[in-house]
Amino acid sequence: MGGYSASVLDFLTSSLVTLYVVADPLLLSALFLGLTSGMSQTERREVAWRGPLIAFGILVAVGLGGATLLSLLGISLSAFRIAGGLLLLWTAWEMVFDRLGPRLQATADMAVGIDHVKNVAAFPLAIPLIAGPGAITAMILLAGRTGGQVEYGAILFGVAALVMGTIYLSFLSAERISRALGVTGRAVSTRMLGIVLAALAVQFMIDGVLTLMEELG
């Protein structure tokens, strides 16, 4: 029983840390300010809840159907863990060396120019800024660790909902967060999160290699 509880706690912790780090609510709050500039407070609040809600729907769909899609494509979960770990490692590299923020900002600027802020909540806020490649990859990797157990799946989707709720609150407080942290504070926090994500990415790759060796051996 103790081992089961420890396993649940470990899964809860790794899911929480991985999704929070990949999502990076502080960076998203800064992008949110740029995307919603010129909007009224009512419009901003609507965008603030719609974006995370749409992103949550995307992540739930990925979590439920990601493994099935991989199976249909003939991709083993071990191979995806290794590939996904490499992708998350690249995201971590962008965070540590300050490449992620400018890239996401460029994506946001292009989308606003095309859509004239009509569908900001769905694109680019929900996807690809909140539910981007990193978050989608992390969700599939974490869903693969549930082993089809309902309680683990419930924990994962509960954590995803919690992260989306945090992002919503960060949007509502975006102006205060920006003033409190400043450019230096955001840069330091993003780099620290990048280091944590790099460690998690390496762990995903190690798990994939070990599982692959067991399957082959």
mmCIF file of C-alpha atoms in Angstrom:
data_model
loop_
_atom_site.group_PDB
_atom_site.id
_atom_site.type_symbol
_atom_site.label_atom_id
_atom_site.label_comp_id
_atom_site.label_asym_id
_atom_site.label_seq_id
_atom_site.Cartn_x
_atom_site.Cartn_y
_atom_site.Cartn_z
ATOM 1 C CA MET A 1 0.000 0.000 0.000
ATOM 2 C CA GLY A 2 2.859 2.328 0.873
ATOM 3 C CA GLY A 3 4.531 1.612 -2.457
ATOM 4 C CA TYR A 4 1.294 2.412 -4.306
ATOM 5 C CA SER A 5 0.916 5.720 -2.437
ATOM 6 C CA ALA A 6 4.523 6.611 -3.224
ATOM 7 C CA SER A 7 3.919 5.791 -6.891
ATOM 8 C CA VAL A 8 0.830 8.002 -6.992
ATOM 9 C CA LEU A 9 2.684 10.842 -5.284
ATOM 10 C CA ASP A 10 5.598 10.489 -7.690
ATOM 11 C CA PHE A 11 3.266 10.624 -10.694
ATOM 12 C CA LEU A 12 1.404 13.609 -9.252
ATOM 13 C CA THR A 13 4.638 15.493 -8.601
ATOM 14 C CA SER A 14 6.217 14.749 -11.986
ATOM 15 C CA SER A 15 2.978 15.662 -13.822
ATOM 16 C CA LEU A 16 2.618 18.910 -11.898
ATOM 17 C CA VAL A 17 6.222 19.999 -12.376
ATOM 18 C CA THR A 18 6.384 18.978 -16.046
ATOM 19 C CA LEU A 19 3.179 20.740 -17.122
ATOM 20 C CA TYR A 20 3.870 23.856 -15.066
ATOM 21 C CA VAL A 21 7.378 24.189 -16.444
ATOM 22 C CA VAL A 22 6.333 23.544 -20.045
ATOM 23 C CA ALA A 23 3.395 25.972 -19.770
ATOM 24 C CA ASP A 24 5.435 28.751 -18.059
ATOM 25 C CA PRO A 25 2.516 30.966 -16.879
ATOM 26 C CA LEU A 26 4.864 33.922 -16.263
ATOM 27 C CA LEU A 27 6.013 34.015 -19.884
ATOM 28 C CA LEU A 28 2.451 33.511 -21.100
ATOM 29 C CA SER A 29 1.234 36.431 -18.980
ATOM 30 C CA ALA A 30 3.694 38.736 -20.761
ATOM 31 C CA LEU A 31 2.556 37.465 -24.183
ATOM 32 C CA PHE A 32 -1.075 37.866 -23.106
ATOM 33 C CA LEU A 33 -0.496 41.575 -22.472
ATOM 34 C CA GLY A 34 0.865 42.004 -25.971
ATOM 35 C CA LEU A 35 -1.931 40.021 -27.614
ATOM 36 C CA THR A 36 -4.724 41.886 -25.833
ATOM 37 C CA SER A 37 -3.341 45.420 -26.062
ATOM 38 C CA GLY A 38 -6.083 47.755 -27.209
ATOM 39 C CA MET A 39 -8.848 45.480 -25.893
ATOM 40 C CA SER A 40 -11.325 46.533 -23.210
ATOM 41 C CA GLN A 41 -11.193 44.917 -19.765
ATOM 42 C CA THR A 42 -14.280 42.852 -20.620
ATOM 43 C CA GLU A 43 -12.683 41.563 -23.824
ATOM 44 C CA ARG A 44 -9.450 40.778 -21.977
ATOM 45 C CA ARG A 45 -11.295 38.773 -19.327
ATOM 46 C CA GLU A 46 -13.102 36.806 -22.038
ATOM 47 C CA VAL A 47 -9.846 36.008 -23.820
ATOM 48 C CA ALA A 48 -8.271 35.137 -20.428
ATOM 49 C CA TRP A 49 -10.732 32.301 -19.730
ATOM 50 C CA ARG A 50 -11.372 31.136 -23.281
ATOM 51 C CA GLY A 51 -7.697 30.538 -24.098
ATOM 52 C CA PRO A 52 -6.914 28.146 -21.205
ATOM 53 C CA LEU A 53 -10.296 26.411 -21.621
ATOM 54 C CA ILE A 54 -9.650 25.657 -25.302
ATOM 55 C CA ALA A 55 -6.087 24.563 -24.476
ATOM 56 C CA PHE A 56 -7.409 22.233 -21.751
ATOM 57 C CA GLY A 57 -9.758 20.592 -24.267
ATOM 58 C CA ILE A 58 -6.837 20.065 -26.637
ATOM 59 C CA LEU A 59 -4.641 18.538 -23.918
ATOM 60 C CA VAL A 60 -7.436 16.213 -22.724
ATOM 61 C CA ALA A 61 -8.004 15.023 -26.302
ATOM 62 C CA VAL A 62 -4.265 14.431 -26.714
ATOM 63 C CA GLY A 63 -4.043 12.613 -23.383
ATOM 64 C CA LEU A 64 -6.944 10.321 -24.249
ATOM 65 C CA GLY A 65 -6.088 9.643 -27.888
ATOM 66 C CA GLY A 66 -2.352 10.197 -28.153
ATOM 67 C CA ALA A 67 -1.337 6.615 -27.379
ATOM 68 C CA THR A 68 -3.922 5.236 -29.826
ATOM 69 C CA LEU A 69 -2.624 7.525 -32.563
ATOM 70 C CA LEU A 70 0.952 6.409 -31.907
ATOM 71 C CA SER A 71 -0.162 2.786 -32.104
ATOM 72 C CA LEU A 72 -1.921 3.384 -35.426
ATOM 73 C CA LEU A 73 1.250 4.985 -36.764
ATOM 74 C CA GLY A 74 3.308 2.031 -35.574
ATOM 75 C CA ILE A 75 5.314 4.143 -33.096
ATOM 76 C CA SER A 76 6.162 2.552 -29.768
ATOM 77 C CA LEU A 77 5.759 4.571 -26.573
ATOM 78 C CA SER A 78 9.456 3.985 -25.844
ATOM 79 C CA ALA A 79 10.435 5.621 -29.137
ATOM 80 C CA PHE A 80 8.104 8.529 -28.455
ATOM 81 C CA ARG A 81 9.560 8.977 -24.979
ATOM 82 C CA ILE A 82 13.025 9.335 -26.480
ATOM 83 C CA ALA A 83 11.847 11.652 -29.278
ATOM 84 C CA GLY A 84 9.627 13.608 -26.908
ATOM 85 C CA GLY A 85 12.475 13.959 -24.446
ATOM 86 C CA LEU A 86 14.647 15.408 -27.217
ATOM 87 C CA LEU A 87 11.908 17.898 -28.125
ATOM 88 C CA LEU A 88 11.486 18.971 -24.496
ATOM 89 C CA LEU A 89 15.274 19.261 -24.208
ATOM 90 C CA TRP A 90 15.242 21.646 -27.179
ATOM 91 C CA THR A 91 12.484 23.678 -25.500
ATOM 92 C CA ALA A 92 14.589 23.772 -22.331
ATOM 93 C CA TRP A 93 17.585 24.981 -24.358
ATOM 94 C CA GLU A 94 15.434 27.792 -25.792
ATOM 95 C CA MET A 95 14.336 28.773 -22.285
ATOM 96 C CA VAL A 96 17.848 28.799 -20.819
ATOM 97 C CA PHE A 97 19.368 30.756 -23.715
ATOM 98 C CA ASP A 98 16.376 33.121 -24.128
ATOM 99 C CA ARG A 99 15.231 31.829 -27.502
ATOM 100 C CA LEU A 100 11.722 30.689 -26.505
ATOM 101 C CA GLY A 101 10.223 34.083 -25.659
ATOM 102 C CA PRO A 102 11.217 35.802 -28.936
ATOM 103 C CA ARG A 103 10.006 32.813 -30.991
ATOM 104 C CA LEU A 104 6.608 32.735 -29.272
ATOM 105 C CA GLN A 105 6.338 36.519 -29.532
ATOM 106 C CA ALA A 106 7.022 36.310 -33.279
ATOM 107 C CA THR A 107 4.293 33.659 -33.600
ATOM 108 C CA ALA A 108 1.876 35.862 -31.661
ATOM 109 C CA ASP A 109 2.675 38.967 -33.717
ATOM 110 C CA MET A 110 2.154 37.123 -36.997
ATOM 111 C CA ALA A 111 -1.167 35.664 -35.851
ATOM 112 C CA VAL A 112 -2.488 39.011 -34.663
ATOM 113 C CA GLY A 113 -1.538 40.573 -37.967
ATOM 114 C CA ILE A 114 -3.480 37.910 -39.854
ATOM 115 C CA ASP A 115 -6.588 37.579 -37.687
ATOM 116 C CA HIS A 116 -6.858 41.133 -36.371
ATOM 117 C CA VAL A 117 -7.461 39.794 -32.846
ATOM 118 C CA LYS A 118 -10.810 38.214 -33.841
ATOM 119 C CA ASN A 119 -9.846 34.749 -32.609
ATOM 120 C CA VAL A 120 -6.939 35.482 -30.267
ATOM 121 C CA ALA A 121 -8.233 33.121 -27.587
ATOM 122 C CA ALA A 122 -8.095 30.124 -29.941
ATOM 123 C CA PHE A 123 -5.117 31.147 -32.061
ATOM 124 C CA PRO A 124 -2.432 31.889 -31.116
ATOM 125 C CA LEU A 125 -3.227 31.859 -27.361
ATOM 126 C CA ALA A 126 -4.690 28.359 -26.889
ATOM 127 C CA ILE A 127 -2.588 26.847 -29.645
ATOM 128 C CA PRO A 128 0.347 27.079 -30.110
ATOM 129 C CA LEU A 129 1.205 29.298 -27.112
ATOM 130 C CA ILE A 130 -0.500 27.346 -24.274
ATOM 131 C CA ALA A 131 -1.029 23.926 -25.873
ATOM 132 C CA GLY A 132 2.122 24.036 -27.956
ATOM 133 C CA PRO A 133 4.405 21.212 -29.093
ATOM 134 C CA GLY A 134 6.067 20.998 -25.672
ATOM 135 C CA ALA A 135 2.806 20.761 -23.728
ATOM 136 C CA ILE A 136 1.280 18.275 -26.177
ATOM 137 C CA THR A 137 4.402 16.109 -26.083
ATOM 138 C CA ALA A 138 4.506 16.219 -22.278
ATOM 139 C CA MET A 139 0.820 15.274 -22.100
ATOM 140 C CA ILE A 140 1.299 12.211 -24.325
ATOM 141 C CA LEU A 141 4.384 11.137 -22.358
ATOM 142 C CA LEU A 142 2.591 11.522 -19.024
ATOM 143 C CA ALA A 143 -0.519 9.753 -20.345
ATOM 144 C CA GLY A 144 1.759 6.878 -21.356
ATOM 145 C CA ARG A 145 2.846 6.557 -17.720
ATOM 146 C CA THR A 146 -0.728 6.070 -16.501
ATOM 147 C CA GLY A 147 -0.754 2.482 -17.772
ATOM 148 C CA GLY A 148 -4.468 2.820 -18.502
ATOM 149 C CA GLN A 149 -5.282 3.193 -14.783
ATOM 150 C CA VAL A 150 -8.289 5.448 -14.222
ATOM 151 C CA GLU A 151 -6.939 7.019 -11.024
ATOM 152 C CA TYR A 152 -3.695 8.037 -12.715
ATOM 153 C CA GLY A 153 -5.627 9.459 -15.654
ATOM 154 C CA ALA A 154 -7.820 11.444 -13.273
ATOM 155 C CA ILE A 155 -4.691 12.821 -11.564
ATOM 156 C CA LEU A 156 -3.188 13.836 -14.907
ATOM 157 C CA PHE A 157 -6.297 15.645 -16.139
ATOM 158 C CA GLY A 158 -6.772 17.218 -12.708
ATOM 159 C CA VAL A 159 -3.207 18.547 -12.872
ATOM 160 C CA ALA A 160 -3.818 19.857 -16.406
ATOM 161 C CA ALA A 161 -6.943 21.653 -15.157
ATOM 162 C CA LEU A 162 -4.967 23.124 -12.246
ATOM 163 C CA VAL A 163 -2.252 24.397 -14.599
ATOM 164 C CA MET A 164 -4.850 25.953 -16.906
ATOM 165 C CA GLY A 165 -6.470 27.587 -13.875
ATOM 166 C CA THR A 166 -3.105 29.024 -12.876
ATOM 167 C CA ILE A 167 -2.599 30.369 -16.396
ATOM 168 C CA TYR A 168 -6.054 31.993 -16.236
ATOM 169 C CA LEU A 169 -5.141 33.703 -12.960
ATOM 170 C CA SER A 170 -1.800 34.803 -14.407
ATOM 171 C CA PHE A 171 -3.674 36.422 -17.309
ATOM 172 C CA LEU A 172 -5.962 38.288 -14.931
ATOM 173 C CA SER A 173 -2.901 39.474 -12.986
ATOM 174 C CA ALA A 174 -0.678 39.987 -16.036
ATOM 175 C CA GLU A 175 -0.131 43.719 -15.507
ATOM 176 C CA ARG A 176 0.764 43.292 -11.819
ATOM 177 C CA ILE A 177 3.085 40.353 -12.594
ATOM 178 C CA SER A 178 4.826 42.373 -15.299
ATOM 179 C CA ARG A 179 5.420 45.296 -12.938
ATOM 180 C CA ALA A 180 6.574 43.056 -10.074
ATOM 181 C CA LEU A 181 9.017 40.896 -12.035
ATOM 182 C CA GLY A 182 10.236 43.254 -14.698
ATOM 183 C CA VAL A 183 12.387 42.064 -17.575
ATOM 184 C CA THR A 184 15.146 40.732 -15.299
ATOM 185 C CA GLY A 185 12.777 38.751 -13.083
ATOM 186 C CA ARG A 186 11.116 37.053 -16.044
ATOM 187 C CA ALA A 187 14.491 36.231 -17.592
ATOM 188 C CA VAL A 188 15.794 34.642 -14.371
ATOM 189 C CA SER A 189 12.616 32.631 -13.711
ATOM 190 C CA THR A 190 12.463 31.360 -17.313
ATOM 191 C CA ARG A 191 16.096 30.198 -17.201
ATOM 192 C CA MET A 192 15.572 28.400 -13.889
ATOM 193 C CA LEU A 193 12.494 26.633 -15.271
ATOM 194 C CA GLY A 194 14.492 25.728 -18.375
ATOM 195 C CA ILE A 195 17.095 23.917 -16.266
ATOM 196 C CA VAL A 196 14.358 21.950 -14.493
ATOM 197 C CA LEU A 197 12.749 21.060 -17.831
ATOM 198 C CA ALA A 198 16.114 19.881 -19.195
ATOM 199 C CA ALA A 199 16.436 17.445 -16.279
ATOM 200 C CA LEU A 200 12.878 16.170 -16.825
ATOM 201 C CA ALA A 201 13.554 15.747 -20.557
ATOM 202 C CA VAL A 202 16.658 13.664 -19.873
ATOM 203 C CA GLN A 203 14.650 11.518 -17.450
ATOM 204 C CA PHE A 204 12.008 10.884 -20.139
ATOM 205 C CA MET A 205 14.756 9.771 -22.535
ATOM 206 C CA ILE A 206 16.334 7.488 -19.911
ATOM 207 C CA ASP A 207 12.926 5.888 -19.224
ATOM 208 C CA GLY A 208 12.433 5.374 -22.956
ATOM 209 C CA VAL A 209 15.838 3.763 -23.434
ATOM 210 C CA LEU A 210 15.404 1.457 -20.417
ATOM 211 C CA THR A 211 11.912 0.376 -21.541
ATOM 212 C CA LEU A 212 13.185 -0.203 -25.079
ATOM 213 C CA MET A 213 16.044 -2.372 -23.751
ATOM 214 C CA GLU A 214 13.534 -4.420 -21.731
ATOM 215 C CA GLU A 215 11.339 -4.884 -24.800
ATOM 216 C CA LEU A 216 14.283 -5.969 -26.956
ATOM 217 C CA GLY A 217 15.946 -8.030 -24.250
#
